[in-house]
PDB file of C-alpha atoms in Angstrom:
ATOM      1  CA  MET X   1     -67.178  14.175 172.887  1.00 40.00           C
ATOM      2  CA  PRO X   2     -67.324  12.932 168.719  1.00 41.00           C
ATOM      3  CA  ALA X   3     -67.314  15.372 166.440  1.00 42.00           C
ATOM      4  CA  PHE X   4     -70.670  15.569 164.568  1.00 41.00           C
ATOM      5  CA  VAL X   5     -71.671  16.371 161.078  1.00 42.00           C
ATOM      6  CA  VAL X   6     -74.780  18.497 160.777  1.00 42.00           C
ATOM      7  CA  ALA X   7     -77.036  17.419 157.617  1.00 40.00           C
ATOM      8  CA  PRO X   8     -79.747  19.005 156.662  1.00 43.00           C
ATOM      9  CA  VAL X   9     -83.061  16.762 155.825  1.00 40.00           C
ATOM     10  CA  ARG X  10     -86.765  17.574 154.950  1.00 39.00           C
ATOM     11  CA  PRO X  11     -89.291  14.475 154.758  1.00 40.00           C
ATOM     12  CA  VAL X  12     -92.057  15.172 152.744  1.00 40.00           C
ATOM     13  CA  GLY X  13     -94.462  17.836 153.488  1.00 41.00           C
ATOM     14  CA  HIS X  14     -92.498  18.466 156.984  1.00 37.00           C
ATOM     15  CA  ALA X  15     -90.209  21.828 158.219  1.00 40.00           C
ATOM     16  CA  GLN X  16     -86.141  21.214 157.597  1.00 39.00           C
ATOM     17  CA  THR X  17     -85.228  19.346 160.288  1.00 36.00           C
ATOM     18  CA  VAL X  18     -81.563  18.108 161.340  1.00 36.00           C
ATOM     19  CA  LYS X  19     -79.950  15.077 161.580  1.00 34.00           C
ATOM     20  CA  ARG X  20     -76.432  14.791 163.482  1.00 35.00           C
ATOM     21  CA  THR X  21     -74.276  11.879 162.599  1.00 32.00           C
ATOM     22  CA  GLN X  22     -71.173  10.832 164.297  1.00 34.00           C
ATOM     23  CA  ILE X  23     -68.257  10.052 162.484  1.00 36.00           C
ATOM     24  CA  PRO X  24     -65.205   8.724 163.672  1.00 36.00           C
ATOM     25  CA  ALA X  25     -62.723  11.556 163.992  1.00 42.00           C
ATOM     26  CA  PRO X  26     -59.066  11.313 164.289  1.00 43.00           C
ATOM     27  CA  GLY X  27     -57.281  11.997 167.132  1.00 46.00           C
ATOM     28  CA  ASP X  28     -58.982  15.096 169.428  1.00 47.00           C
ATOM     29  CA  ARG X  29     -60.705  17.334 166.846  1.00 48.00           C
ATOM     30  CA  THR X  30     -63.283  18.389 169.782  1.00 49.00           C
ATOM     31  CA  ARG X  31     -60.384  20.430 172.257  1.00 59.00           C
ATOM     32  CA  GLY X  32     -60.820  23.736 170.355  1.00 76.00           C
ATOM     33  CA  ARG X  33     -63.442  22.807 168.267  1.00 93.00           C
ATOM     34  CA  LEU X  34     -64.983  25.821 165.966  1.00 97.00           C
ATOM     35  CA  ILE X  35     -68.500  27.134 165.106  1.00 98.00           C
ATOM     36  CA  GLY X  36     -69.157  28.848 161.682  1.00 98.00           C
ATOM     37  CA  VAL X  37     -71.991  30.906 162.102  1.00 98.00           C
ATOM     38  CA  TYR X  38     -74.073  32.110 159.066  1.00 96.00           C
ATOM     39  CA  ASN X  39     -75.419  35.610 158.662  1.00 93.00           C
ATOM     40  CA  ALA X  40     -79.053  34.038 158.497  1.00 91.00           C
ATOM     41  CA  ASN X  41     -82.015  32.301 160.054  1.00 92.00           C
ATOM     42  CA  GLY X  42     -81.957  27.867 159.291  1.00 90.00           C
ATOM     43  CA  GLY X  43     -85.575  25.899 158.625  1.00 89.00           C
ATOM     44  CA  LEU X  44     -87.085  26.989 154.968  1.00 89.00           C
ATOM     45  CA  ILE X  45     -88.348  30.561 156.011  1.00 91.00           C
ATOM     46  CA  GLY X  46     -85.024  31.823 157.246  1.00 86.00           C
ATOM     47  CA  GLU X  47     -83.291  29.748 153.638  1.00 83.00           C
ATOM     48  CA  ALA X  48     -85.989  31.655 151.374  1.00 86.00           C
ATOM     49  CA  ALA X  49     -85.816  34.833 153.622  1.00 88.00           C
ATOM     50  CA  TYR X  50     -81.683  34.452 152.589  1.00 84.00           C
ATOM     51  CA  LEU X  51     -82.336  34.043 148.961  1.00 83.00           C
ATOM     52  CA  ILE X  52     -84.872  36.780 148.699  1.00 88.00           C
ATOM     53  CA  GLY X  53     -82.165  39.367 149.992  1.00 87.00           C
ATOM     54  CA  LYS X  54     -79.455  38.076 148.322  1.00 85.00           C
ATOM     55  CA  ILE X  55     -81.189  38.152 144.943  1.00 86.00           C
ATOM     56  CA  LEU X  56     -82.681  41.593 146.169  1.00 90.00           C
ATOM     57  CA  GLY X  57     -78.599  43.180 146.846  1.00 87.00           C
ATOM     58  CA  THR X  58     -80.048  43.505 150.765  1.00 86.00           C
ATOM     59  CA  ALA X  59     -78.222  40.460 152.646  1.00 84.00           C
ATOM     60  CA  HIS X  60     -74.931  38.774 152.206  1.00 88.00           C
ATOM     61  CA  CYS X  61     -73.324  36.329 154.117  1.00 93.00           C
ATOM     62  CA  ALA X  62     -69.411  35.122 153.474  1.00 95.00           C
ATOM     63  CA  LEU X  63     -69.103  32.167 155.265  1.00 97.00           C
ATOM     64  CA  CYS X  64     -72.624  31.051 153.146  1.00 93.00           C
ATOM     65  CA  ASP X  65     -70.577  31.486 149.834  1.00 94.00           C
ATOM     66  CA  ILE X  66     -68.284  29.937 151.186  1.00 98.00           C
ATOM     67  CA  THR X  67     -69.779  26.749 152.312  1.00 96.00           C
ATOM     68  CA  HIS X  68     -72.404  26.565 148.989  1.00 92.00           C
ATOM     69  CA  SER X  69     -72.145  27.479 145.820  1.00 88.00           C
ATOM     70  CA  PRO X  70     -75.401  28.869 144.422  1.00 80.00           C
ATOM     71  CA  VAL X  71     -77.719  25.235 144.646  1.00 79.00           C
ATOM     72  CA  ARG X  72     -76.195  22.839 146.989  1.00 89.00           C
ATOM     73  CA  ARG X  73     -73.388  22.563 149.414  1.00 93.00           C
ATOM     74  CA  LYS X  74     -69.729  22.719 147.774  1.00 96.00           C
ATOM     75  CA  LYS X  75     -68.060  19.784 147.800  1.00 96.00           C
ATOM     76  CA  GLU X  76     -64.857  21.422 148.839  1.00 97.00           C
ATOM     77  CA  TRP X  77     -66.381  22.586 151.555  1.00 96.00           C
ATOM     78  CA  GLY X  78     -66.748  18.155 152.772  1.00 95.00           C
ATOM     79  CA  GLU X  79     -63.621  17.595 151.928  1.00 96.00           C
ATOM     80  CA  LEU X  80     -61.696  20.387 153.914  1.00 96.00           C
ATOM     81  CA  ALA X  81     -64.412  19.782 156.877  1.00 94.00           C
ATOM     82  CA  ARG X  82     -63.012  16.372 156.801  1.00 94.00           C
ATOM     83  CA  ARG X  83     -59.362  16.550 157.019  1.00 93.00           C
ATOM     84  CA  LEU X  84     -59.130  20.044 159.322  1.00 93.00           C
ATOM     85  CA  PRO X  85     -57.099  18.945 162.651  1.00 91.00           C
ATOM     86  CA  VAL X  86     -60.853  20.203 164.330  1.00 93.00           C
ATOM     87  CA  SER X  87     -64.598  19.763 164.021  1.00 95.00           C
ATOM     88  CA  ILE X  88     -66.024  22.841 162.569  1.00 96.00           C
ATOM     89  CA  GLU X  89     -69.809  22.700 163.138  1.00 96.00           C
ATOM     90  CA  LEU X  90     -71.757  24.801 161.270  1.00 97.00           C
ATOM     91  CA  LYS X  91     -74.656  27.565 162.781  1.00 98.00           C
ATOM     92  CA  HIS X  92     -77.738  29.420 161.460  1.00 95.00           C
ATOM     93  CA  LEU X  93     -78.378  33.052 163.834  1.00 96.00           C
ATOM     94  CA  ASP X  94     -81.437  31.282 165.297  1.00 95.00           C
ATOM     95  CA  GLU X  95     -79.823  27.851 166.677  1.00 96.00           C
ATOM     96  CA  LEU X  96     -77.090  29.500 168.622  1.00 97.00           C
ATOM     97  CA  THR X  97     -76.468  28.323 172.334  1.00 96.00           C
ATOM     98  CA  GLY X  98     -76.508  31.561 174.930  1.00 95.00           C
ATOM     99  CA  ALA X  99     -72.665  31.999 174.959  1.00 96.00           C
ATOM    100  CA  GLN X 100     -72.391  31.903 171.654  1.00 97.00           C
ATOM    101  CA  ARG X 101     -75.234  34.253 170.830  1.00 96.00           C
ATOM    102  CA  SER X 102     -73.248  36.494 173.520  1.00 96.00           C
ATOM    103  CA  VAL X 103     -70.048  36.511 171.542  1.00 97.00           C
ATOM    104  CA  VAL X 104     -71.877  37.552 168.030  1.00 97.00           C
ATOM    105  CA  ASP X 105     -74.551  39.653 169.243  1.00 96.00           C
ATOM    106  CA  ALA X 106     -71.132  41.783 170.218  1.00 95.00           C
ATOM    107  CA  GLY X 107     -69.557  41.383 167.151  1.00 93.00           C
ATOM    108  CA  GLY X 108     -72.095  40.053 164.830  1.00 95.00           C
ATOM    109  CA  ALA X 109     -72.037  37.578 162.072  1.00 96.00           C
ATOM    110  CA  PRO X 110     -71.191  35.340 160.134  1.00 98.00           C
ATOM    111  CA  VAL X 111     -68.441  34.343 162.044  1.00 98.00           C
ATOM    112  CA  VAL X 112     -65.946  31.493 163.117  1.00 98.00           C
ATOM    113  CA  LEU X 113     -65.696  31.025 166.719  1.00 98.00           C
ATOM    114  CA  ARG X 114     -63.119  28.993 169.090  1.00 96.00           C
ATOM    115  CA  ASP X 115     -65.164  26.786 171.803  1.00 95.00           C
ATOM    116  CA  THR X 116     -62.166  28.361 174.904  1.00 92.00           C
ATOM    117  CA  GLY X 117     -63.687  25.174 176.909  1.00 90.00           C
ATOM    118  CA  SER X 118     -64.750  28.318 179.014  1.00 91.00           C
ATOM    119  CA  GLY X 119     -66.386  30.248 176.607  1.00 93.00           C
ATOM    120  CA  TYR X 120     -66.341  30.896 172.836  1.00 96.00           C
ATOM    121  CA  GLU X 121     -63.670  33.797 171.088  1.00 95.00           C
ATOM    122  CA  VAL X 122     -63.652  35.239 167.889  1.00 97.00           C
ATOM    123  CA  LEU X 123     -61.191  32.997 165.617  1.00 97.00           C
ATOM    124  CA  LEU X 124     -62.047  34.738 161.602  1.00 98.00           C
ATOM    125  CA  ASP X 125     -64.688  37.691 161.508  1.00 98.00           C
ATOM    126  CA  ALA X 126     -66.338  39.423 158.396  1.00 97.00           C
ATOM    127  CA  GLY X 127     -64.384  40.744 156.845  1.00 97.00           C
ATOM    128  CA  ASP X 128     -61.743  38.139 157.613  1.00 98.00           C
ATOM    129  CA  LEU X 129     -64.178  35.849 155.894  1.00 98.00           C
ATOM    130  CA  ASP X 130     -65.299  38.306 152.464  1.00 97.00           C
ATOM    131  CA  SER X 131     -61.593  38.901 152.318  1.00 98.00           C
ATOM    132  CA  VAL X 132     -61.285  35.007 150.468  1.00 98.00           C
ATOM    133  CA  GLY X 133     -64.565  35.929 147.900  1.00 96.00           C
ATOM    134  CA  GLY X 134     -66.140  32.331 148.644  1.00 96.00           C
ATOM    135  CA  ASP X 135     -62.806  30.914 147.573  1.00 98.00           C
ATOM    136  CA  VAL X 136     -63.201  27.815 150.048  1.00 98.00           C
ATOM    137  CA  ALA X 137     -59.175  27.256 149.640  1.00 98.00           C
ATOM    138  CA  GLY X 138     -58.609  30.036 150.545  1.00 98.00           C
ATOM    139  CA  PHE X 139     -60.556  29.729 153.540  1.00 98.00           C
ATOM    140  CA  GLU X 140     -58.395  26.857 154.906  1.00 97.00           C
ATOM    141  CA  ARG X 141     -55.007  28.850 154.654  1.00 97.00           C
ATOM    142  CA  LEU X 142     -56.354  31.708 156.735  1.00 97.00           C
ATOM    143  CA  LEU X 143     -58.089  29.380 159.151  1.00 97.00           C
ATOM    144  CA  LEU X 144     -55.049  27.721 159.300  1.00 95.00           C
ATOM    145  CA  ASP X 145     -52.811  30.982 159.875  1.00 95.00           C
ATOM    146  CA  ARG X 146     -54.823  31.795 162.665  1.00 94.00           C
ATOM    147  CA  LEU X 147     -54.471  28.424 164.504  1.00 92.00           C
ATOM    148  CA  GLY X 148     -51.478  28.130 164.278  1.00 88.00           C
ATOM    149  CA  SER X 149     -50.998  25.206 161.842  1.00 66.00           C
TER     150      SER X 149
END
């Protein structure tokens, strides 16, 4: 199974769509792949609702703080995703499969899930993600420690 990077594409006059780009991955990066789940819905309405909530202090997503600056995805995040020993896919709450949704509903978001092949398990929970304070390097250290790398 090839690794994919999800990149948002917004054609003029259209709602947000998602473009999946296949990237050659070194070795088997799909085994044990990771799913990072934002504490927000996707699309223009979901992202706008999160932004308003963040400004008002009613919404918080530690994974958003790790992957994004106030205006765009952090360059450091892209570099980290390319060098990780496993692939990582980022999803919004409204983009989850049924199995992913069950795990997230039980433990909350944001969260990083590991695909075990027979289901999903929580690798990093909201408290873990909060502990790195939005720092990509701190996230990398924590993640690699949990992965045993």
